[in-house]
Amino acid sequence: MFLICLLLWLLFNGRVTVEILAFGIVISAVIYAVSCRFLGFSFRKDLFYIKKLPAACMLLGVLLSEIVKSNLAVIRAVYSNTPQDSRYEEFDTSLEKTITRVALADCITLTPGTITGRLDGNHYIVHCLNQEMAEGLGLEQRRFTRQLQKLEEREETP
Amino acid sequence: MTALEWIRFLLGALLLLSGTFFIVSSVVGNFRFRYVLARMHAAGLGDTLGTLLLFAGILILCGFSVFTLKLLLIILLMWTTGAVSSHLIMQMEINSGSSADGRKEK
């Protein structure tokens, strides 16, 4: 958290001088202290999030590959003359944590052709652009779920 | 220009053109699709892969710098806020009782 604040400070400044760095360290430390005091952050939690980075990177890789595939499918739909047969698809997920369920909903929405409309408990309602998207949704959500389950597995420790 | 610079230029230009193609396709899709939810799928073309390809093109042409990092931050913000706004519009459509293709009531 402290490092992210400091990196953002340096990024927005656009250059690194001793003065900017010193101000950045002080401001980031104050923000980190306030976050630890009032928002529930802690050094142990930071270490725990760092341990989850490889699994998060894997999820990002899967997300990027799905974004490319679904973009190409939507492009085909845009330029083809076949009639649109949009539909709602419903499914249940085996994910247990709320944060990973929301992440799954976001991943589905980020891939064009499928938009999550509702998430009640573990039940999703997804709008699919056409039959092809509806058929691909099952495979897509299984790939995301597999990666998100890896994130959940490591969530047991702190 | 050396051969390496030519390759860099061509690769960057190809990525920029591809990104532009996706953004133009998203505009075309917005006109071709009839219903708001279908149009949201088309809009997603430009927001996701369109911006990503433009970013990759700029990264190759201009090199890695603070400005490219700022661009990456913008894409990250677009991807996180875009998903939330899509959820909200979609939720409103479901609550209004429209069918998936918007032609008839549930």
mmCIF file of C-alpha atoms in Angstrom:
data_model
loop_
_atom_site.group_PDB
_atom_site.id
_atom_site.type_symbol
_atom_site.label_atom_id
_atom_site.label_comp_id
_atom_site.label_asym_id
_atom_site.label_seq_id
_atom_site.Cartn_x
_atom_site.Cartn_y
_atom_site.Cartn_z
ATOM 1 C CA MET A 1 0.000 0.000 0.000
ATOM 2 C CA PHE A 2 2.816 2.380 0.975
ATOM 3 C CA LEU A 3 4.766 1.496 -2.179
ATOM 4 C CA ILE A 4 1.676 1.914 -4.397
ATOM 5 C CA CYS A 5 1.060 5.399 -2.923
ATOM 6 C CA LEU A 6 4.708 6.343 -3.457
ATOM 7 C CA LEU A 7 4.754 5.015 -7.037
ATOM 8 C CA LEU A 8 1.548 6.922 -7.853
ATOM 9 C CA TRP A 9 3.046 10.097 -6.391
ATOM 10 C CA LEU A 10 6.176 9.703 -8.533
ATOM 11 C CA LEU A 11 4.099 8.791 -11.591
ATOM 12 C CA PHE A 12 1.896 11.895 -11.319
ATOM 13 C CA ASN A 13 4.952 14.106 -10.757
ATOM 14 C CA GLY A 14 6.627 12.726 -13.866
ATOM 15 C CA ARG A 15 10.215 13.124 -12.581
ATOM 16 C CA VAL A 16 12.256 12.056 -9.594
ATOM 17 C CA THR A 17 14.216 14.581 -7.503
ATOM 18 C CA VAL A 18 15.274 14.392 -3.853
ATOM 19 C CA GLU A 19 12.620 16.953 -2.912
ATOM 20 C CA ILE A 20 9.797 15.096 -4.713
ATOM 21 C CA LEU A 21 10.946 11.774 -3.271
ATOM 22 C CA ALA A 22 11.128 13.157 0.291
ATOM 23 C CA PHE A 23 7.653 14.700 0.056
ATOM 24 C CA GLY A 24 6.349 11.466 -1.478
ATOM 25 C CA ILE A 25 7.714 9.313 1.339
ATOM 26 C CA VAL A 26 6.176 11.566 4.004
ATOM 27 C CA ILE A 27 2.771 11.846 2.284
ATOM 28 C CA SER A 28 2.641 8.110 1.505
ATOM 29 C CA ALA A 29 3.547 7.278 5.101
ATOM 30 C CA VAL A 30 0.733 9.535 6.391
ATOM 31 C CA ILE A 31 -1.789 7.982 3.970
ATOM 32 C CA TYR A 32 -0.621 4.479 4.931
ATOM 33 C CA ALA A 33 -0.909 5.274 8.648
ATOM 34 C CA VAL A 34 -4.459 6.654 8.179
ATOM 35 C CA SER A 35 -5.400 3.598 6.069
ATOM 36 C CA CYS A 36 -4.059 1.239 8.754
ATOM 37 C CA ARG A 37 -5.879 3.129 11.505
ATOM 38 C CA PHE A 38 -9.282 3.611 9.858
ATOM 39 C CA LEU A 39 -9.547 1.329 6.776
ATOM 40 C CA GLY A 40 -8.229 -1.932 8.172
ATOM 41 C CA PHE A 41 -4.954 -2.111 6.219
ATOM 42 C CA SER A 42 -1.892 -3.670 7.854
ATOM 43 C CA PHE A 43 1.631 -4.774 6.943
ATOM 44 C CA ARG A 44 0.619 -8.448 7.298
ATOM 45 C CA LYS A 45 -2.237 -7.926 4.845
ATOM 46 C CA ASP A 46 0.169 -6.262 2.406
ATOM 47 C CA LEU A 47 2.470 -9.309 2.553
ATOM 48 C CA PHE A 48 -0.536 -11.563 2.033
ATOM 49 C CA TYR A 49 -1.606 -9.594 -1.078
ATOM 50 C CA ILE A 50 1.943 -9.790 -2.458
ATOM 51 C CA LYS A 51 1.774 -13.591 -2.122
ATOM 52 C CA LYS A 52 -1.392 -13.548 -4.250
ATOM 53 C CA LEU A 53 0.270 -11.612 -7.098
ATOM 54 C CA PRO A 54 1.208 -14.663 -9.265
ATOM 55 C CA ALA A 55 -2.391 -15.944 -9.185
ATOM 56 C CA ALA A 56 -3.677 -12.433 -9.993
ATOM 57 C CA CYS A 57 -1.270 -12.220 -12.961
ATOM 58 C CA MET A 58 -2.560 -15.588 -14.228
ATOM 59 C CA LEU A 59 -6.127 -14.247 -13.971
ATOM 60 C CA LEU A 60 -5.084 -11.151 -15.946
ATOM 61 C CA GLY A 61 -3.588 -13.388 -18.650
ATOM 62 C CA VAL A 62 -6.802 -15.398 -18.939
ATOM 63 C CA LEU A 63 -8.825 -12.155 -18.990
ATOM 64 C CA LEU A 64 -6.708 -10.715 -21.826
ATOM 65 C CA SER A 65 -7.023 -13.883 -23.931
ATOM 66 C CA GLU A 66 -10.810 -13.944 -23.387
ATOM 67 C CA ILE A 67 -11.056 -10.221 -24.265
ATOM 68 C CA VAL A 68 -9.254 -10.833 -27.583
ATOM 69 C CA LYS A 69 -11.438 -13.866 -28.436
ATOM 70 C CA SER A 70 -14.728 -12.165 -27.573
ATOM 71 C CA ASN A 71 -13.761 -8.956 -29.399
ATOM 72 C CA LEU A 72 -13.228 -10.946 -32.589
ATOM 73 C CA ALA A 73 -16.586 -12.689 -32.107
ATOM 74 C CA VAL A 74 -18.399 -9.353 -31.572
ATOM 75 C CA ILE A 75 -16.660 -7.870 -34.656
ATOM 76 C CA ARG A 76 -18.097 -10.781 -36.679
ATOM 77 C CA ALA A 77 -21.554 -10.029 -35.269
ATOM 78 C CA VAL A 78 -21.230 -6.319 -36.095
ATOM 79 C CA TYR A 79 -20.355 -6.880 -39.753
ATOM 80 C CA SER A 80 -22.568 -9.938 -40.404
ATOM 81 C CA ASN A 81 -26.164 -9.661 -41.548
ATOM 82 C CA THR A 82 -27.472 -12.458 -39.336
ATOM 83 C CA PRO A 83 -30.373 -11.352 -37.119
ATOM 84 C CA GLN A 84 -29.558 -10.639 -33.482
ATOM 85 C CA ASP A 85 -30.831 -13.198 -30.996
ATOM 86 C CA SER A 86 -29.789 -11.674 -27.675
ATOM 87 C CA ARG A 87 -30.689 -13.675 -24.599
ATOM 88 C CA TYR A 88 -30.273 -13.863 -20.839
ATOM 89 C CA GLU A 89 -28.252 -16.801 -19.520
ATOM 90 C CA GLU A 90 -28.308 -17.862 -15.880
ATOM 91 C CA PHE A 91 -25.783 -19.945 -13.946
ATOM 92 C CA ASP A 92 -24.550 -20.635 -10.428
ATOM 93 C CA THR A 93 -20.934 -20.370 -9.359
ATOM 94 C CA SER A 94 -18.976 -22.494 -6.888
ATOM 95 C CA LEU A 95 -16.957 -19.472 -5.708
ATOM 96 C CA GLU A 96 -17.363 -18.835 -1.988
ATOM 97 C CA LYS A 97 -16.060 -15.329 -1.280
ATOM 98 C CA THR A 98 -18.028 -12.217 -2.224
ATOM 99 C CA ILE A 99 -14.943 -10.470 -3.618
ATOM 100 C CA THR A 100 -14.158 -13.310 -6.038
ATOM 101 C CA ARG A 101 -17.820 -13.496 -7.123
ATOM 102 C CA VAL A 102 -17.751 -9.770 -7.910
ATOM 103 C CA ALA A 103 -14.422 -10.249 -9.728
ATOM 104 C CA LEU A 104 -16.044 -12.977 -11.859
ATOM 105 C CA ALA A 105 -18.947 -10.628 -12.686
ATOM 106 C CA ASP A 106 -16.449 -7.907 -13.690
ATOM 107 C CA CYS A 107 -14.409 -10.328 -15.830
ATOM 108 C CA ILE A 108 -17.573 -11.445 -17.667
ATOM 109 C CA THR A 109 -18.595 -7.809 -18.254
ATOM 110 C CA LEU A 110 -15.121 -6.867 -19.512
ATOM 111 C CA THR A 111 -15.368 -9.444 -22.307
ATOM 112 C CA PRO A 112 -17.620 -7.875 -24.989
ATOM 113 C CA GLY A 113 -20.592 -10.040 -25.896
ATOM 114 C CA THR A 114 -21.472 -10.886 -22.308
ATOM 115 C CA ILE A 115 -22.581 -8.433 -19.582
ATOM 116 C CA THR A 116 -23.423 -9.454 -16.029
ATOM 117 C CA GLY A 117 -26.785 -8.016 -15.112
ATOM 118 C CA ARG A 118 -27.463 -9.424 -11.696
ATOM 119 C CA LEU A 119 -25.585 -11.277 -8.983
ATOM 120 C CA ASP A 120 -27.743 -12.733 -6.187
ATOM 121 C CA GLY A 121 -25.664 -14.871 -3.818
ATOM 122 C CA ASN A 122 -23.995 -17.302 -6.196
ATOM 123 C CA HIS A 123 -26.567 -16.861 -8.990
ATOM 124 C CA TYR A 124 -25.673 -14.809 -12.068
ATOM 125 C CA ILE A 125 -27.879 -13.384 -14.831
ATOM 126 C CA VAL A 126 -25.803 -12.563 -17.921
ATOM 127 C CA HIS A 127 -26.914 -10.837 -21.117
ATOM 128 C CA CYS A 128 -25.409 -12.535 -24.201
ATOM 129 C CA LEU A 129 -25.262 -10.835 -27.589
ATOM 130 C CA ASN A 130 -26.098 -13.981 -29.588
ATOM 131 C CA GLN A 131 -26.198 -17.787 -29.555
ATOM 132 C CA GLU A 132 -22.401 -18.073 -30.047
ATOM 133 C CA MET A 133 -21.746 -15.892 -27.001
ATOM 134 C CA ALA A 134 -24.268 -17.830 -24.918
ATOM 135 C CA GLU A 135 -22.557 -21.120 -25.832
ATOM 136 C CA GLY A 136 -19.093 -19.712 -25.072
ATOM 137 C CA LEU A 137 -20.171 -18.289 -21.701
ATOM 138 C CA GLY A 138 -19.933 -21.657 -19.921
ATOM 139 C CA LEU A 139 -16.319 -22.250 -20.975
ATOM 140 C CA GLU A 140 -15.398 -18.625 -20.290
ATOM 141 C CA GLN A 141 -16.792 -18.599 -16.757
ATOM 142 C CA ARG A 142 -15.148 -21.974 -15.979
ATOM 143 C CA ARG A 143 -11.733 -20.577 -16.991
ATOM 144 C CA PHE A 144 -12.240 -17.473 -14.831
ATOM 145 C CA THR A 145 -13.584 -19.556 -11.931
ATOM 146 C CA ARG A 146 -10.526 -21.839 -11.995
ATOM 147 C CA GLN A 147 -8.192 -18.835 -11.638
ATOM 148 C CA LEU A 148 -10.359 -17.152 -9.008
ATOM 149 C CA GLN A 149 -10.451 -20.369 -6.971
ATOM 150 C CA LYS A 150 -6.634 -20.219 -6.829
ATOM 151 C CA LEU A 151 -6.974 -16.739 -5.311
ATOM 152 C CA GLU A 152 -9.527 -18.050 -2.822
ATOM 153 C CA GLU A 153 -7.296 -20.968 -1.767
ATOM 154 C CA ARG A 154 -4.606 -18.588 -0.605
ATOM 155 C CA GLU A 155 -7.098 -16.396 1.218
ATOM 156 C CA GLU A 156 -7.243 -18.788 4.182
ATOM 157 C CA THR A 157 -3.965 -17.690 5.871
ATOM 158 C CA PRO A 158 -4.367 -14.281 7.628
ATOM 159 C CA MET B 1 16.109 4.869 -40.620
ATOM 160 C CA THR B 2 17.691 1.558 -39.741
ATOM 161 C CA ALA B 3 15.944 -1.781 -40.346
ATOM 162 C CA LEU B 4 15.119 -2.083 -36.636
ATOM 163 C CA GLU B 5 13.508 1.367 -36.584
ATOM 164 C CA TRP B 6 11.439 0.444 -39.651
ATOM 165 C CA ILE B 7 10.214 -2.732 -37.958
ATOM 166 C CA ARG B 8 9.358 -0.741 -34.837
ATOM 167 C CA PHE B 9 7.517 1.875 -36.872
ATOM 168 C CA LEU B 10 5.554 -0.698 -38.897
ATOM 169 C CA LEU B 11 4.611 -2.736 -35.806
ATOM 170 C CA GLY B 12 3.515 0.410 -33.947
ATOM 171 C CA ALA B 13 1.530 1.665 -36.947
ATOM 172 C CA LEU B 14 -0.136 -1.757 -37.354
ATOM 173 C CA LEU B 15 -1.194 -1.770 -33.694
ATOM 174 C CA LEU B 16 -2.499 1.821 -33.922
ATOM 175 C CA LEU B 17 -4.480 0.962 -37.069
ATOM 176 C CA SER B 18 -5.900 -2.192 -35.448
ATOM 177 C CA GLY B 19 -6.952 -0.179 -32.391
ATOM 178 C CA THR B 20 -8.602 2.418 -34.631
ATOM 179 C CA PHE B 21 -10.394 -0.380 -36.516
ATOM 180 C CA PHE B 22 -11.852 -1.740 -33.256
ATOM 181 C CA ILE B 23 -12.991 1.746 -32.183
ATOM 182 C CA VAL B 24 -14.577 2.428 -35.595
ATOM 183 C CA SER B 25 -16.250 -1.018 -35.426
ATOM 184 C CA SER B 26 -17.680 -0.120 -32.042
ATOM 185 C CA VAL B 27 -19.244 3.029 -33.587
ATOM 186 C CA VAL B 28 -20.599 0.977 -36.526
ATOM 187 C CA GLY B 29 -22.027 -1.574 -34.077
ATOM 188 C CA ASN B 30 -23.744 1.203 -32.132
ATOM 189 C CA PHE B 31 -25.605 2.187 -35.309
ATOM 190 C CA ARG B 32 -26.307 -1.357 -36.529
ATOM 191 C CA PHE B 33 -27.626 -2.870 -33.286
ATOM 192 C CA ARG B 34 -31.148 -1.880 -32.360
ATOM 193 C CA TYR B 35 -31.312 -2.366 -28.613
ATOM 194 C CA VAL B 36 -29.431 -0.602 -25.815
ATOM 195 C CA LEU B 37 -27.913 -3.804 -24.349
ATOM 196 C CA ALA B 38 -26.677 -4.984 -27.749
ATOM 197 C CA ARG B 39 -25.188 -1.536 -28.293
ATOM 198 C CA MET B 40 -23.340 -1.872 -24.990
ATOM 199 C CA HIS B 41 -21.610 -4.994 -26.343
ATOM 200 C CA ALA B 42 -20.525 -3.003 -29.401
ATOM 201 C CA ALA B 43 -19.302 -0.121 -27.218
ATOM 202 C CA GLY B 44 -17.189 -2.649 -25.313
ATOM 203 C CA LEU B 45 -15.081 -3.231 -28.439
ATOM 204 C CA GLY B 46 -13.528 0.219 -28.291
ATOM 205 C CA ASP B 47 -13.288 0.297 -24.502
ATOM 206 C CA THR B 48 -11.383 -2.972 -24.147
ATOM 207 C CA LEU B 49 -9.251 -4.131 -27.064
ATOM 208 C CA GLY B 50 -9.409 -0.811 -28.961
ATOM 209 C CA THR B 51 -7.747 1.176 -26.168
ATOM 210 C CA LEU B 52 -5.346 -1.666 -25.375
ATOM 211 C CA LEU B 53 -4.097 -1.857 -28.983
ATOM 212 C CA LEU B 54 -3.722 1.931 -29.168
ATOM 213 C CA PHE B 55 -1.718 1.811 -25.946
ATOM 214 C CA ALA B 56 0.516 -0.985 -27.299
ATOM 215 C CA GLY B 57 1.099 1.013 -30.493
ATOM 216 C CA ILE B 58 2.048 4.170 -28.590
ATOM 217 C CA LEU B 59 4.294 2.111 -26.291
ATOM 218 C CA ILE B 60 6.201 0.704 -29.284
ATOM 219 C CA LEU B 61 6.451 4.027 -31.155
ATOM 220 C CA CYS B 62 7.317 6.305 -28.213
ATOM 221 C CA GLY B 63 9.131 3.846 -25.952
ATOM 222 C CA PHE B 64 8.617 3.102 -22.267
ATOM 223 C CA SER B 65 8.315 6.285 -20.175
ATOM 224 C CA VAL B 66 6.303 7.979 -17.442
ATOM 225 C CA PHE B 67 3.710 8.973 -20.047
ATOM 226 C CA THR B 68 3.093 5.369 -21.114
ATOM 227 C CA LEU B 69 2.684 4.412 -17.454
ATOM 228 C CA LYS B 70 0.080 7.190 -17.110
ATOM 229 C CA LEU B 71 -1.705 5.802 -20.185
ATOM 230 C CA LEU B 72 -1.696 2.348 -18.593
ATOM 231 C CA LEU B 73 -3.264 3.852 -15.473
ATOM 232 C CA ILE B 74 -5.994 5.453 -17.625
ATOM 233 C CA ILE B 75 -6.764 2.055 -19.239
ATOM 234 C CA LEU B 76 -6.911 0.438 -15.798
ATOM 235 C CA LEU B 77 -9.387 3.094 -14.628
ATOM 236 C CA MET B 78 -11.452 2.732 -17.818
ATOM 237 C CA TRP B 79 -11.670 -1.052 -17.380
ATOM 238 C CA THR B 80 -12.728 -0.818 -13.736
ATOM 239 C CA THR B 81 -15.258 2.021 -14.093
ATOM 240 C CA GLY B 82 -16.640 0.766 -17.434
ATOM 241 C CA ALA B 83 -17.593 -2.589 -15.921
ATOM 242 C CA VAL B 84 -19.433 -0.913 -13.027
ATOM 243 C CA SER B 85 -21.408 1.456 -15.290
ATOM 244 C CA SER B 86 -22.346 -1.502 -17.544
ATOM 245 C CA HIS B 87 -23.662 -3.384 -14.489
ATOM 246 C CA LEU B 88 -25.796 -0.385 -13.524
ATOM 247 C CA ILE B 89 -27.344 0.127 -16.984
ATOM 248 C CA MET B 90 -27.969 -3.609 -17.295
ATOM 249 C CA GLN B 91 -29.571 -3.775 -13.832
ATOM 250 C CA MET B 92 -31.870 -0.908 -14.782
ATOM 251 C CA GLU B 93 -32.910 -2.728 -17.974
ATOM 252 C CA ILE B 94 -33.628 -5.969 -16.073
ATOM 253 C CA ASN B 95 -35.627 -4.079 -13.438
ATOM 254 C CA SER B 96 -37.646 -2.347 -16.157
ATOM 255 C CA GLY B 97 -38.831 -5.796 -17.263
ATOM 256 C CA SER B 98 -37.570 -5.679 -20.859
ATOM 257 C CA SER B 99 -36.674 -8.891 -22.642
ATOM 258 C CA ALA B 100 -33.100 -9.615 -23.760
ATOM 259 C CA ASP B 101 -33.651 -8.206 -27.252
ATOM 260 C CA GLY B 102 -35.769 -5.278 -26.024
ATOM 261 C CA ARG B 103 -38.672 -6.030 -28.370
ATOM 262 C CA LYS B 104 -41.243 -7.385 -25.969
ATOM 263 C CA GLU B 105 -42.049 -7.200 -22.287
ATOM 264 C CA LYS B 106 -41.310 -10.227 -20.053
#
